[in-house]
PDB file of C-alpha atoms and ligand atoms in Angstrom:
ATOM      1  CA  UNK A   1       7.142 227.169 221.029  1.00  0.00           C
ATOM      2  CA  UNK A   2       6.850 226.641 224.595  1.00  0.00           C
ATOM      3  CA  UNK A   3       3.204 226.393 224.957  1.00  0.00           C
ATOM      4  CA  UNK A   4       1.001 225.012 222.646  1.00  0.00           C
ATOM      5  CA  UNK A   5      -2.004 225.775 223.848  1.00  0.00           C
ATOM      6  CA  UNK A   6      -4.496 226.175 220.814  1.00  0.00           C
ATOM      7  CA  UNK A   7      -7.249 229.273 220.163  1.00  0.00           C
ATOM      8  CA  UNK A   8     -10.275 226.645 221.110  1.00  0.00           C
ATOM      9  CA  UNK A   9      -8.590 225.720 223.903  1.00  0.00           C
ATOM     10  CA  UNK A  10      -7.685 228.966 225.621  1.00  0.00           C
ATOM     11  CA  UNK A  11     -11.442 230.079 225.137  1.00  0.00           C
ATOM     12  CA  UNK A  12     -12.363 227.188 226.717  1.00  0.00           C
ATOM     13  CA  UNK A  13      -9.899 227.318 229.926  1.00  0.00           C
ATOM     14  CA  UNK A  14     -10.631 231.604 230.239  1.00  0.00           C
ATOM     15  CA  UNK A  15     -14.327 231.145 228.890  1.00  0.00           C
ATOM     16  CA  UNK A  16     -15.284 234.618 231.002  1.00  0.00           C
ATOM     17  CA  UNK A  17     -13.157 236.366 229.142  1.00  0.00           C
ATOM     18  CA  UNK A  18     -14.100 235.403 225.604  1.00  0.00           C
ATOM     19  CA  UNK A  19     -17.870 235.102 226.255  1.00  0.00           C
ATOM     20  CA  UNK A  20     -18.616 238.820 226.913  1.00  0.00           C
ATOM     21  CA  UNK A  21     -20.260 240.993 224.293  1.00  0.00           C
ATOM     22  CA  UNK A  22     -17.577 241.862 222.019  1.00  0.00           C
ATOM     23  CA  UNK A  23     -17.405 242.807 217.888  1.00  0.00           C
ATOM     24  CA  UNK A  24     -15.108 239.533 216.913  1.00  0.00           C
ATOM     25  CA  UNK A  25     -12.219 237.598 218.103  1.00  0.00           C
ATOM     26  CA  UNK A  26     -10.189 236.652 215.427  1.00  0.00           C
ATOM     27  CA  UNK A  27      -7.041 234.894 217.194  1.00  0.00           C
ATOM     28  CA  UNK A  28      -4.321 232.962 215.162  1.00  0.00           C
ATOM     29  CA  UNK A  29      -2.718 229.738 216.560  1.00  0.00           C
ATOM     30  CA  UNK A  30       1.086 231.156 215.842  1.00  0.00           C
ATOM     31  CA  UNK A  31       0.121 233.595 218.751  1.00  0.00           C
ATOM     32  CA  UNK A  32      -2.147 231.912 221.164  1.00  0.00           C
ATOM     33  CA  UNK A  33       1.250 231.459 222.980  1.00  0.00           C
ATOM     34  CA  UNK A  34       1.666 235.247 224.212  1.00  0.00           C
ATOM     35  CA  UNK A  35      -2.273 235.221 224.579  1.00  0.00           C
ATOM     36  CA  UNK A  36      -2.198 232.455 227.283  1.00  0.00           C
ATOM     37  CA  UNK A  37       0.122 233.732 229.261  1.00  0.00           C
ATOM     38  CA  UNK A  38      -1.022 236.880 229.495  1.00  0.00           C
ATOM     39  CA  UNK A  39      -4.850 235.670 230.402  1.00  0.00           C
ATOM     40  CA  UNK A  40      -2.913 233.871 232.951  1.00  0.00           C
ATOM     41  CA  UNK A  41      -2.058 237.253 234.675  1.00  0.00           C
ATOM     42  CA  UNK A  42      -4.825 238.503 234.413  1.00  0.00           C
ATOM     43  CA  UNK A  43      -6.827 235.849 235.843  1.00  0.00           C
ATOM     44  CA  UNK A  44      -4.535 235.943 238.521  1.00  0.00           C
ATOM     45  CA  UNK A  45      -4.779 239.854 239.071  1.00  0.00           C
ATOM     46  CA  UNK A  46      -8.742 239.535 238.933  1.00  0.00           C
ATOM     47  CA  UNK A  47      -8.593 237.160 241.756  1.00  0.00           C
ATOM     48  CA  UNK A  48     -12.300 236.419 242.745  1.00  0.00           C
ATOM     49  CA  UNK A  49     -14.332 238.740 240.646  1.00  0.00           C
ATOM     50  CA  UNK A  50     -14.088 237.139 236.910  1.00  0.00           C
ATOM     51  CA  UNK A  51     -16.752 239.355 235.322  1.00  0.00           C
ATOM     52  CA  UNK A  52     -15.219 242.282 236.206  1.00  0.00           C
ATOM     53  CA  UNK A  53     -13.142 241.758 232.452  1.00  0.00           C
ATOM     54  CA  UNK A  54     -13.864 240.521 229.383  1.00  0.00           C
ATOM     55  CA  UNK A  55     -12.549 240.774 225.409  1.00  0.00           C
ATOM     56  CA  UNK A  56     -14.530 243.170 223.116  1.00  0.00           C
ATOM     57  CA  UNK A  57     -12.183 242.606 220.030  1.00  0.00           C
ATOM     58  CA  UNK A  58      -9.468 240.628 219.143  1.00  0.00           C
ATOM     59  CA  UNK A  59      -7.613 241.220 215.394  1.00  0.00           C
ATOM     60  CA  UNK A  60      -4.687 241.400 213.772  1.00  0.00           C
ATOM     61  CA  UNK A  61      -4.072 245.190 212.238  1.00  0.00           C
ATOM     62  CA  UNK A  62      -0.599 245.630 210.281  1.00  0.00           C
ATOM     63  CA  UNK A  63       0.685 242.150 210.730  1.00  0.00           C
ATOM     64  CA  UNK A  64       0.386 242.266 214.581  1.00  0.00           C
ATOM     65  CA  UNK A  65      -2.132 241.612 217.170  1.00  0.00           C
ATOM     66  CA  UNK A  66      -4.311 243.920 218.752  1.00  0.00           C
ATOM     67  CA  UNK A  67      -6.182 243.312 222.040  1.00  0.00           C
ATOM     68  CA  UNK A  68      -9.249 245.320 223.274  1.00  0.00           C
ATOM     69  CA  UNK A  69     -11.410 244.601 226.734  1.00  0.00           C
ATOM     70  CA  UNK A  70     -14.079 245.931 228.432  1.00  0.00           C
ATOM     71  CA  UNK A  71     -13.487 246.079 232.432  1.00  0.00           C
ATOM     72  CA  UNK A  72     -15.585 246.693 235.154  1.00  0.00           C
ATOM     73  CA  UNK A  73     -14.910 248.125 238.376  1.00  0.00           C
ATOM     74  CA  UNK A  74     -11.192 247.905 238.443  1.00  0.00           C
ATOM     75  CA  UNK A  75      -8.986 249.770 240.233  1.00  0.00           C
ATOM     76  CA  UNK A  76      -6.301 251.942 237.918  1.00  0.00           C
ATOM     77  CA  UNK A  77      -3.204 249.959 239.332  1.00  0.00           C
ATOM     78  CA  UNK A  78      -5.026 246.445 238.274  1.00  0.00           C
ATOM     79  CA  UNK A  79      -6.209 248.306 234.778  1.00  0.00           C
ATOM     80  CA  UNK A  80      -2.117 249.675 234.326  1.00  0.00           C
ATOM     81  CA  UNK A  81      -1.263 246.331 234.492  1.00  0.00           C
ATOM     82  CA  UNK A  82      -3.591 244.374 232.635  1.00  0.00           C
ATOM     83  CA  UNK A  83      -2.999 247.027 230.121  1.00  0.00           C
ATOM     84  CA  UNK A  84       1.004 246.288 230.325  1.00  0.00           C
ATOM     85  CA  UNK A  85       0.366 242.791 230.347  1.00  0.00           C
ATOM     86  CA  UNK A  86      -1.774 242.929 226.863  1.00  0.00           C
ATOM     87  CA  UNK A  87       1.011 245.839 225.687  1.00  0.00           C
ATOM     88  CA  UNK A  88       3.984 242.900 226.252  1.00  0.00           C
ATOM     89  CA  UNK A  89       1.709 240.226 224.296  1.00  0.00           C
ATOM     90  CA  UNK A  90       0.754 242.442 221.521  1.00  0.00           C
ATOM     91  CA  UNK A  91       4.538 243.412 220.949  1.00  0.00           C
ATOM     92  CA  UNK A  92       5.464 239.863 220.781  1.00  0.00           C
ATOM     93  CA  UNK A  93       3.244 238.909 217.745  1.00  0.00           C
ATOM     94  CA  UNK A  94       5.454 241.433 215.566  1.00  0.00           C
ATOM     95  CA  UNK A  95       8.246 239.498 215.624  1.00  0.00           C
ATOM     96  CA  UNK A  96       6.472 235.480 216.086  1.00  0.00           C
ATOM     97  CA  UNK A  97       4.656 234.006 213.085  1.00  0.00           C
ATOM     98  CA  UNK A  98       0.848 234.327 213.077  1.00  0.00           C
ATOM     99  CA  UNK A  99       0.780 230.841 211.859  1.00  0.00           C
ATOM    100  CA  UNK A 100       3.185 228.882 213.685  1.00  0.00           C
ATOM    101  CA  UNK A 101       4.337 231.141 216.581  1.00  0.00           C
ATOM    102  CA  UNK A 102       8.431 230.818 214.796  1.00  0.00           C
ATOM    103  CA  UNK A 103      10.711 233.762 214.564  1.00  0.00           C
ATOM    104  CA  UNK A 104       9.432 236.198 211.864  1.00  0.00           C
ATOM    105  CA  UNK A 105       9.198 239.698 210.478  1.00  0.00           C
ATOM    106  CA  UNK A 106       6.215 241.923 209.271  1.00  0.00           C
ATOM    107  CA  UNK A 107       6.560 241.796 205.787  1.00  0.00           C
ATOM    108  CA  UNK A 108       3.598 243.511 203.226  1.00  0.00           C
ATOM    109  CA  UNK A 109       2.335 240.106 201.245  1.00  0.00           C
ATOM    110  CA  UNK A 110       0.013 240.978 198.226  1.00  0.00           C
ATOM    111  CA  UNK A 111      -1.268 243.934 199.660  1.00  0.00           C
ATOM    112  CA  UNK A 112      -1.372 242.959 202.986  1.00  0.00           C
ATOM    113  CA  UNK A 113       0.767 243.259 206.292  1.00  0.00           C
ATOM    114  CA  UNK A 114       1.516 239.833 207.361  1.00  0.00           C
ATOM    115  CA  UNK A 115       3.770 238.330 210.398  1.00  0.00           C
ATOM    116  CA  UNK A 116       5.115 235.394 208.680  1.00  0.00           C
ATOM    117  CA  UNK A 117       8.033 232.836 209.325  1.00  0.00           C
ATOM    118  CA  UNK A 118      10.207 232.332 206.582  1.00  0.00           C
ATOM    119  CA  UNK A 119       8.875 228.655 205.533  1.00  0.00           C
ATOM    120  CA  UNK A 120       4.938 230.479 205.833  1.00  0.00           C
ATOM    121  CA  UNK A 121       6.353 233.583 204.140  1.00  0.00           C
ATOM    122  CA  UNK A 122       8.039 231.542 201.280  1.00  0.00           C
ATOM    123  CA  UNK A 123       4.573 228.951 201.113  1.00  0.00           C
ATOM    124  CA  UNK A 124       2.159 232.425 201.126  1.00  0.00           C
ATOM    125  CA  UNK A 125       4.165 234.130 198.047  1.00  0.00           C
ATOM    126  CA  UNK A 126       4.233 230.813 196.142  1.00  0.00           C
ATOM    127  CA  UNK A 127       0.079 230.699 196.662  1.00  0.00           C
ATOM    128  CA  UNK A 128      -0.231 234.562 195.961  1.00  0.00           C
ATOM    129  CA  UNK A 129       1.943 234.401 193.156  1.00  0.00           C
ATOM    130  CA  UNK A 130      -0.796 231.365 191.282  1.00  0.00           C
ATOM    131  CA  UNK A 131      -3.744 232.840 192.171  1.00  0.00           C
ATOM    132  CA  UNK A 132      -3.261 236.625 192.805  1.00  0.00           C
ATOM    133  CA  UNK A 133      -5.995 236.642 194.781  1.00  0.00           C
ATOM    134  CA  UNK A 134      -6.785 237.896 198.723  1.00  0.00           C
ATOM    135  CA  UNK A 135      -5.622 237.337 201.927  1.00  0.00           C
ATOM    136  CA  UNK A 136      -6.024 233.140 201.815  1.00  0.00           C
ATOM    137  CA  UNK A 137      -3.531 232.666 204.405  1.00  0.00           C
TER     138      UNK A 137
HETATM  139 ZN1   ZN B 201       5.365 229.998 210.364  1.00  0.00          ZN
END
């Protein structure tokens, strides 16, 4: 992983963009990486006007991430490329582990679609398997 940047710590450095009204921001550490460097952009393509974008919902939907934002008064050029920006991060969770950010594959895990590495995938089965019992990851 080359940046290691934690959840806490990215709202923290890009507060602006996490503290708008929005319906939940779950974020896992195994893809804070692709998160980061994409808020990195944008900050950059924002420029002086930071409330002009904000978060309204981070999740994770079928294994992979999926990032929604509310934007004011942006031009469609800056919007087409926040929106590729966001596009490029999302499409690297499917293949990085939600837990550690390692090399993995969407795989269904008791019911549920989960990006896992191969030590997480192998550590999630052996919990699912003695408790049969939710997501728990
Ligand atoms: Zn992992």
């Amino acid at each position: 992983m080359k940046d290691n940047v934690t959840s806490d710590q990215l709202k923290v450095k890009y507060r602006y963009m996490f503290a708008g009204p929005n319906i939940g921001l779950d974020m896992y550490d195994g893809w804070t990486q692709f998160l980061a460097q994409a808020c990195a952009e944008i900050d950059a393509i924002l420029g002086e006007n930071k409330r002009r974008f904000h978060f309204s919902q981070i999740k994770e939907k079928y294994g992979s991430a999926r990032y929604y934002y509310d934007s004011e008064s942006l031009g469609s050029e800056e919007l087409q490329r926040i929106q590729t920006l966001l596009d490029q991060a999302e499409l690297a969770t499917e293949t990085a582990c939600m837990l550690c950010g390692s090399p993995a594959t969407i795989e269904k895990h008791g019911g549920w679609f989960l990006c896992l590495c191969t030590a997480h995938a192998d550590e999630h089965r052996d919990r699912i398997s003695a408790r049969r019992s939710g997501l728990g990851v």
